[in-house]
PDB file of C-alpha atoms in Angstrom:
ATOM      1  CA  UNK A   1     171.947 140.920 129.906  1.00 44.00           C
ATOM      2  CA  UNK A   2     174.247 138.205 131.217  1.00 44.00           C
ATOM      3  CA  UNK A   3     177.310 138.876 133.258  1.00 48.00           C
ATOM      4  CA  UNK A   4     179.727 137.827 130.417  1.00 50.00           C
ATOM      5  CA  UNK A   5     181.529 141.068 129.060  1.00 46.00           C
ATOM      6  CA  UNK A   6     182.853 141.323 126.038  1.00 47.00           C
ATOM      7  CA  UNK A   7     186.084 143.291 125.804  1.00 49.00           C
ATOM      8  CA  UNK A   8     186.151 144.227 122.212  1.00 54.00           C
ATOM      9  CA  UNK A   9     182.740 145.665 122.063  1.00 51.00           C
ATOM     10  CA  UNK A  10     182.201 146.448 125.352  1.00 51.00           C
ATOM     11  CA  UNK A  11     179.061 144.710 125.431  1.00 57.00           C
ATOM     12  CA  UNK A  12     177.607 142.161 127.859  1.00 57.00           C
ATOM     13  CA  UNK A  13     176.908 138.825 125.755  1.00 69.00           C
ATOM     14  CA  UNK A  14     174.783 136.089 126.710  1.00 76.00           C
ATOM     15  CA  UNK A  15     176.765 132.735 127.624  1.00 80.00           C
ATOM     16  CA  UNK A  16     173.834 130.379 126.496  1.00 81.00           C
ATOM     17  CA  UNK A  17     175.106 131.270 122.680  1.00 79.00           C
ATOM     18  CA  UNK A  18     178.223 128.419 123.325  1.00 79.00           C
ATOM     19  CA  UNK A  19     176.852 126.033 125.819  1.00 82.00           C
ATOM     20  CA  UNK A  20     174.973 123.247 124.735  1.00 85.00           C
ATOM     21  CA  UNK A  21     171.450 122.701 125.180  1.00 85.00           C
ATOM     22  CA  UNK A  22     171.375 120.442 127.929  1.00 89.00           C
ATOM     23  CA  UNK A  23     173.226 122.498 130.046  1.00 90.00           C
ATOM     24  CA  UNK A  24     170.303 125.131 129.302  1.00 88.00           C
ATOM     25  CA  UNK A  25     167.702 122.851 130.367  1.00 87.00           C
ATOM     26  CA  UNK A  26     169.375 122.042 133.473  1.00 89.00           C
ATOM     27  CA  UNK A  27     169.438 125.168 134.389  1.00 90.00           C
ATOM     28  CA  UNK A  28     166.058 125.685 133.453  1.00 88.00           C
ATOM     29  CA  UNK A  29     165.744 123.559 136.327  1.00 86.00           C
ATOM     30  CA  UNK A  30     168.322 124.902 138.448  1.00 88.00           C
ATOM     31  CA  UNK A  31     165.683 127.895 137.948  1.00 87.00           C
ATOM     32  CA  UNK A  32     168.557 129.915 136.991  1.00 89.00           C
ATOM     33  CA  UNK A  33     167.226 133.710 135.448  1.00 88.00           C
ATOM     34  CA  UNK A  34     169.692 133.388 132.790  1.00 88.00           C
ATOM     35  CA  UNK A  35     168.987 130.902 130.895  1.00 90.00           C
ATOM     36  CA  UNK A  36     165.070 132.176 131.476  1.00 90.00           C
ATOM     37  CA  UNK A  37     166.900 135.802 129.186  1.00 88.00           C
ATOM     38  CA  UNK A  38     168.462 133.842 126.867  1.00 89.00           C
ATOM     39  CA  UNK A  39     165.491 131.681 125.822  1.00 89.00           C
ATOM     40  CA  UNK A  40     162.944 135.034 125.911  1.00 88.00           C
ATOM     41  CA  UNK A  41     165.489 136.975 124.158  1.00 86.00           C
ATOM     42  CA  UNK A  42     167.886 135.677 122.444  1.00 85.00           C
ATOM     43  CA  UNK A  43     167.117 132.098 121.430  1.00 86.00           C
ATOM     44  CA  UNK A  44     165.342 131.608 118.073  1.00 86.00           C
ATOM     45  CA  UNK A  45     162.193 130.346 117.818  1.00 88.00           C
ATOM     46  CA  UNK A  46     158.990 131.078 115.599  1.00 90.00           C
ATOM     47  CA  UNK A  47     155.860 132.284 116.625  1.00 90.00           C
ATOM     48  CA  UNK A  48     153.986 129.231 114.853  1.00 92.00           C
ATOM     49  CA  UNK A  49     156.389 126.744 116.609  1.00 92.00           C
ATOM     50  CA  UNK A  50     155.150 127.969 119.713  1.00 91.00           C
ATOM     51  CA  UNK A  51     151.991 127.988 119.404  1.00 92.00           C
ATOM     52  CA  UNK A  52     151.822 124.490 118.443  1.00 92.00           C
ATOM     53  CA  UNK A  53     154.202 123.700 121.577  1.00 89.00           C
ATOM     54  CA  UNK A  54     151.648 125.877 123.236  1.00 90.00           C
ATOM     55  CA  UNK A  55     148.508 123.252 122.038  1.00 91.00           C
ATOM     56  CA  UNK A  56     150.359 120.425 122.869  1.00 89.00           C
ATOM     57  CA  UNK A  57     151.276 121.915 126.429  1.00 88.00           C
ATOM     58  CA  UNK A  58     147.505 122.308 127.032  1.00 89.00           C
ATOM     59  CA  UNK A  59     147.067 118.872 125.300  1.00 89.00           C
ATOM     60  CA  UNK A  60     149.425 117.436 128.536  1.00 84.00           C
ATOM     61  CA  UNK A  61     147.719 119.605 131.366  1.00 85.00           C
ATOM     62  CA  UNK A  62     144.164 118.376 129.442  1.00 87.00           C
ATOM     63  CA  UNK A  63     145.417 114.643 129.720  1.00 84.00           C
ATOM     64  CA  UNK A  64     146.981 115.322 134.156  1.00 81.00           C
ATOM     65  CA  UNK A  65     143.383 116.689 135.039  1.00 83.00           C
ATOM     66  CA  UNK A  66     141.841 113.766 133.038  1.00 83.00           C
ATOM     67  CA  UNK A  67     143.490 111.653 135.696  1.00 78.00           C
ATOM     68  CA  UNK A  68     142.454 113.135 138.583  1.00 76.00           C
ATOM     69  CA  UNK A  69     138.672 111.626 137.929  1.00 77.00           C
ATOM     70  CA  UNK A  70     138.651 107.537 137.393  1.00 75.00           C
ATOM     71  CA  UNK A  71     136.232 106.926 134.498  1.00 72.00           C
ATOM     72  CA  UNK A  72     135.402 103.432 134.293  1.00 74.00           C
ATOM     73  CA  UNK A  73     133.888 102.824 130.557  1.00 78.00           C
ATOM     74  CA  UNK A  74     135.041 104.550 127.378  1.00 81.00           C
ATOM     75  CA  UNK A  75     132.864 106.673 126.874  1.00 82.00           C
ATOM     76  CA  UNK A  76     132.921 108.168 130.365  1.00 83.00           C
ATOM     77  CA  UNK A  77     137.263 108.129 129.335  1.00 85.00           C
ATOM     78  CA  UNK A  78     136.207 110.347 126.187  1.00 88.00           C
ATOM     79  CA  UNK A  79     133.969 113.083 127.707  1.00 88.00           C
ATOM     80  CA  UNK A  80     136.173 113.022 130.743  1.00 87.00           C
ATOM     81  CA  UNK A  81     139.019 114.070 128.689  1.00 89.00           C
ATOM     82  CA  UNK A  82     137.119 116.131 126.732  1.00 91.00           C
ATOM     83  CA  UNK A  83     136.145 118.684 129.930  1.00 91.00           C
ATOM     84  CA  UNK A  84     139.353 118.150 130.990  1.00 90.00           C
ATOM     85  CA  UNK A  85     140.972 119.906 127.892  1.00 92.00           C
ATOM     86  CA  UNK A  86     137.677 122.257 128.151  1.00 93.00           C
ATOM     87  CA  UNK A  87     139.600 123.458 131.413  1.00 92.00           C
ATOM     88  CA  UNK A  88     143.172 123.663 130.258  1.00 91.00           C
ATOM     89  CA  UNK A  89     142.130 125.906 127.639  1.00 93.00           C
ATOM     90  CA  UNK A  90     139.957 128.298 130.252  1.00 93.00           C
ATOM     91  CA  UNK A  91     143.099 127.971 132.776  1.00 90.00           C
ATOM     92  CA  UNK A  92     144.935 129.543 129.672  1.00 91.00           C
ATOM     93  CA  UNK A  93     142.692 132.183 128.886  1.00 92.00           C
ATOM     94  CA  UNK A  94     142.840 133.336 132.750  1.00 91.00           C
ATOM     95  CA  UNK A  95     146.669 133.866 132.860  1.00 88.00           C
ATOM     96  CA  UNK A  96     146.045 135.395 129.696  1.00 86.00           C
ATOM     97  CA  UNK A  97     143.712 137.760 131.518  1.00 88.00           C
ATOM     98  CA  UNK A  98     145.055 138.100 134.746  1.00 85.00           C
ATOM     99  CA  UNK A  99     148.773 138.753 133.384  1.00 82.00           C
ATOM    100  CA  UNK A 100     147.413 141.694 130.862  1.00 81.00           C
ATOM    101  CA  UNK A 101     145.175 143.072 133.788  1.00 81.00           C
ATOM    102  CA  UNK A 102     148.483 143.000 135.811  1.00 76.00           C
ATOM    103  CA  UNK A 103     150.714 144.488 133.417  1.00 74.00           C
ATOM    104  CA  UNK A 104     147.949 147.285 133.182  1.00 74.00           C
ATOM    105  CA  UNK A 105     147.297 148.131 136.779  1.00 69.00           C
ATOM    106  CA  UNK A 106     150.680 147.635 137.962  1.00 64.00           C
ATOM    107  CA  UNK A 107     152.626 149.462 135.109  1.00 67.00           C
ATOM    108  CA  UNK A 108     154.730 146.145 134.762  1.00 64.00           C
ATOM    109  CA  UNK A 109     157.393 146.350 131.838  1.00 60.00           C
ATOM    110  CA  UNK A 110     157.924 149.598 129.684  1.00 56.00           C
ATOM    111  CA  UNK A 111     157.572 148.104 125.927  1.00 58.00           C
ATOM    112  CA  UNK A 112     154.910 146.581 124.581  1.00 65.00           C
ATOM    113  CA  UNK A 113     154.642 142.571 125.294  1.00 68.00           C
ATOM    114  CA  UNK A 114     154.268 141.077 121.987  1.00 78.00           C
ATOM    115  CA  UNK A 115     152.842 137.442 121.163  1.00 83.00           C
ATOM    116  CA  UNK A 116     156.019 135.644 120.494  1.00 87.00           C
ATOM    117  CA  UNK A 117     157.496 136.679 123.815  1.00 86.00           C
ATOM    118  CA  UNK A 118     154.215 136.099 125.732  1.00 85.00           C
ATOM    119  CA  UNK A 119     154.060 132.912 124.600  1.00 88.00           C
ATOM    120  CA  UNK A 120     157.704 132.043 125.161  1.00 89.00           C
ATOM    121  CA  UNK A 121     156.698 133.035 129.053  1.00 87.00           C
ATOM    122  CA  UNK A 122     153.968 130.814 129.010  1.00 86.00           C
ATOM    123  CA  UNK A 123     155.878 127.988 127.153  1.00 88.00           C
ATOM    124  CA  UNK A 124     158.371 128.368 129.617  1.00 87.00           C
ATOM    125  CA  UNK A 125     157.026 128.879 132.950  1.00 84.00           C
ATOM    126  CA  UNK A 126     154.457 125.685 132.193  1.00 83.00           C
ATOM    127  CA  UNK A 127     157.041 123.246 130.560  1.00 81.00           C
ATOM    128  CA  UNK A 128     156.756 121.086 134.152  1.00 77.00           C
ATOM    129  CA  UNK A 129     153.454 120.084 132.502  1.00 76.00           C
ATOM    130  CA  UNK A 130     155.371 117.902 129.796  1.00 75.00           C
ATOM    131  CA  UNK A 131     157.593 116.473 133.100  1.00 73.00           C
ATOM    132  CA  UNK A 132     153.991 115.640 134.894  1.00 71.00           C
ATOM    133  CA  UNK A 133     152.644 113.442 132.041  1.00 71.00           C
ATOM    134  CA  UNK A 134     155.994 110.952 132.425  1.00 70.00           C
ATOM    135  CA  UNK A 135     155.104 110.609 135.881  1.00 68.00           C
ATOM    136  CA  UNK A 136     151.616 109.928 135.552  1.00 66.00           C
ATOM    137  CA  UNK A 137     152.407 106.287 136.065  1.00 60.00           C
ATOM    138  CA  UNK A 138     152.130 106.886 140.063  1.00 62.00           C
ATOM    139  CA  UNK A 139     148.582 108.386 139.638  1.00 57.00           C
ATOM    140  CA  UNK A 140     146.881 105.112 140.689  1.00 55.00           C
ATOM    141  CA  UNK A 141     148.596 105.102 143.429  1.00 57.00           C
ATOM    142  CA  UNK A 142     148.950 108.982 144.529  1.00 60.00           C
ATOM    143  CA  UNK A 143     148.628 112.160 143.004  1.00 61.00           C
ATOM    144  CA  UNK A 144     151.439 113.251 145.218  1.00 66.00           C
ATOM    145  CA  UNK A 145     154.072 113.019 143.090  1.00 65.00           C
ATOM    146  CA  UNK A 146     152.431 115.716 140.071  1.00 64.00           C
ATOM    147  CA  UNK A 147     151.510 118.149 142.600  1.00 67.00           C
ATOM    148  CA  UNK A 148     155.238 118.425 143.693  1.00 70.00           C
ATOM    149  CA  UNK A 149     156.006 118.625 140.159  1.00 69.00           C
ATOM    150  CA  UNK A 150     153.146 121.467 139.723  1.00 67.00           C
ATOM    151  CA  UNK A 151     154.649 123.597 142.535  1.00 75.00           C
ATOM    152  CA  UNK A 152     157.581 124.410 140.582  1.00 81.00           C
ATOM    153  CA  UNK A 153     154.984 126.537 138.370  1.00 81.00           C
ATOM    154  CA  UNK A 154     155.410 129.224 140.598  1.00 83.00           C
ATOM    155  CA  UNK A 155     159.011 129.660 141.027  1.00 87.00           C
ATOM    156  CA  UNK A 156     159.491 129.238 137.318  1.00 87.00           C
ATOM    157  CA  UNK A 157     157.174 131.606 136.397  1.00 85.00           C
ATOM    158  CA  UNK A 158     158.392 133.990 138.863  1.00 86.00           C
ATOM    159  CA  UNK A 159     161.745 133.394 136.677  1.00 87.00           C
ATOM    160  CA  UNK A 160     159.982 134.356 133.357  1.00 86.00           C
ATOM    161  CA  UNK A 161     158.923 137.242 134.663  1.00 85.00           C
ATOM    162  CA  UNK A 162     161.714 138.735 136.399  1.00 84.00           C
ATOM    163  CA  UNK A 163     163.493 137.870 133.069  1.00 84.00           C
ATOM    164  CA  UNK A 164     160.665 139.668 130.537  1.00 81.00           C
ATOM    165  CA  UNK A 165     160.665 142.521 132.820  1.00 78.00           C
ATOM    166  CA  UNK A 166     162.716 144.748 134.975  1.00 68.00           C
ATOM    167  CA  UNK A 167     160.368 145.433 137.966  1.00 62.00           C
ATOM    168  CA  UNK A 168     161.205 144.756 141.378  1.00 72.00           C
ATOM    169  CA  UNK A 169     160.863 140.981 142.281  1.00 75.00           C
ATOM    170  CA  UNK A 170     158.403 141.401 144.987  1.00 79.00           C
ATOM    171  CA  UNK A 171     155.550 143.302 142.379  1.00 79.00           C
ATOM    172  CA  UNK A 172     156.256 140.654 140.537  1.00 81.00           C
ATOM    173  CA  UNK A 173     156.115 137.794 142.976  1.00 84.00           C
ATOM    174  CA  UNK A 174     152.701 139.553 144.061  1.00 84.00           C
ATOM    175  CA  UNK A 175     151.529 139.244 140.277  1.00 83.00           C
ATOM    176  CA  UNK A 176     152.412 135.048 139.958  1.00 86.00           C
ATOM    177  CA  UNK A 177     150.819 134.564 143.900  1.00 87.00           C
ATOM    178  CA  UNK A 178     147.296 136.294 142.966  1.00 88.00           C
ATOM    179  CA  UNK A 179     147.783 134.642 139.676  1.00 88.00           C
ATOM    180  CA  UNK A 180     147.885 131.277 141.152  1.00 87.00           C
ATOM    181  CA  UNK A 181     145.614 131.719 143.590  1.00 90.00           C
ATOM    182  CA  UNK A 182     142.636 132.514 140.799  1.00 91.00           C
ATOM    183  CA  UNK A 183     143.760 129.587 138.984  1.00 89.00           C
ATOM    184  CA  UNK A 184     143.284 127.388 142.062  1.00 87.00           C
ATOM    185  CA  UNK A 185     139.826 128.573 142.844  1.00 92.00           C
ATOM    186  CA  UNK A 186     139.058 128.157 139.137  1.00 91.00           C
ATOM    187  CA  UNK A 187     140.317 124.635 138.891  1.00 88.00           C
ATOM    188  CA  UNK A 188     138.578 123.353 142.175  1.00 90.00           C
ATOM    189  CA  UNK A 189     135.655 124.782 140.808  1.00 92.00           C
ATOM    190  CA  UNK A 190     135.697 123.087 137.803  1.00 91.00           C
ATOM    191  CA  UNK A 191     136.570 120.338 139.034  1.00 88.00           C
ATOM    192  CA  UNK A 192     133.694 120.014 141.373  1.00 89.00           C
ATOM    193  CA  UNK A 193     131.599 120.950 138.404  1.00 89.00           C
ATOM    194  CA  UNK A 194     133.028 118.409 136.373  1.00 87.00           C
ATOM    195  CA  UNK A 195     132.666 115.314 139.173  1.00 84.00           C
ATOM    196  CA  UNK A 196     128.881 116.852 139.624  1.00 86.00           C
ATOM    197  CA  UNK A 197     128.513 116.309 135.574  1.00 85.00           C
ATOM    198  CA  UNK A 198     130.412 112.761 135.148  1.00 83.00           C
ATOM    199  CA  UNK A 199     128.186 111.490 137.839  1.00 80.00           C
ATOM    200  CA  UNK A 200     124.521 112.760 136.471  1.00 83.00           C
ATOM    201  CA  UNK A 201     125.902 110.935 133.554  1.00 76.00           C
ATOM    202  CA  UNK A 202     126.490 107.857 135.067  1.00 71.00           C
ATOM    203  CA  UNK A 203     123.204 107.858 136.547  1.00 66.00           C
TER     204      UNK A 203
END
């Protein structure tokens, strides 16, 4: 899977097994696909772990769209956050969606996806959104700085993919770009929807 060979078995291992873990979250970063392998494959990890890693990942994209609408008494800070999380959850059940449509139409992969790696692409392609809360201390100033963060969704993703599955990069590539794309629409719609509904309340 990785280009280490080993000469005894005549095997390629994966290299991630010795390094430390830092050095697999940088390249995380470094968007290199290997380390993307050894954390779908070969890195251990329960289901129920990541679903609660999942909850709190939707807990941190919940609390960045919470903070793209100023509520000015706590109430208004409550049901603000509230429809935020209302809309991380419905972003989630669209990739959810969109990526089994895709792997259906487009013939994507040749085994069946089961939930522990599915979630371990989802985990990992959206783990930016745990970088984006630190740096919500420039949102009163500008939003700039998360939506640089929130581009590297789509490389990273992209990464998952090509890692999960063996199909060439561009039918993959095309999968993440439509993906995206719906998500976009869906957001700005809510979000219009949800400015419409915070300020009928106010009123």
């Amino acid at each position: 899977m990785c280009e280490h060979f080993n000469v005894n078995c005549h095997q390629f291992i994966d290299k991630y097994i010795e390094y430390d873990r830092v050095i697999l979250l940088l390249d995380m970063f470094l968007l290199r696909i290997q380390s993307y392998r050894h954390l779908i494959f070969n890195y251990e990890i329960s289901t129920s772990l990541l679903l609660r890693l999942l909850f709190v990942l939707l807990f941190c994209h919940g609390y960045i769209e919470s903070c793209r609408y100023v509520a000015t008494t706590p109430s208004l800070i409550h049901l603000n956050f509230h429809l935020s999380l209302a809309m991380a959850f419905t972003e989630f059940g669209i990739i959810c969606l969109t990526s089994f449509i895709a792997k259906g139409l487009l013939k994507i992969g040749h085994s069946k996806l089961d939930l522990n790696r599915f979630l371990r692409v989802i985990v990992l392609s959206h783990f930016i959104d745990y970088c984006s809360v630190i740096v919500t201390i420039w949102i009163h100033e500008s939003y700039t700085p998360i939506t640089i963060l929130l581009l590297f969704y789509i490389p990273a993703q992209l990464q998952c993919y090509r890692a999960l599955f063996t199909d060439h990069w561009f039918k993959l590539l095309s999968v993440v770009l439509v993906q995206s794309i719906i998500l976009k629409i869906a957001n700005s719609i809510m979000f219009t929807r949800r400015a419409e509904f915070m300020d009928s309340f106010l009123s």
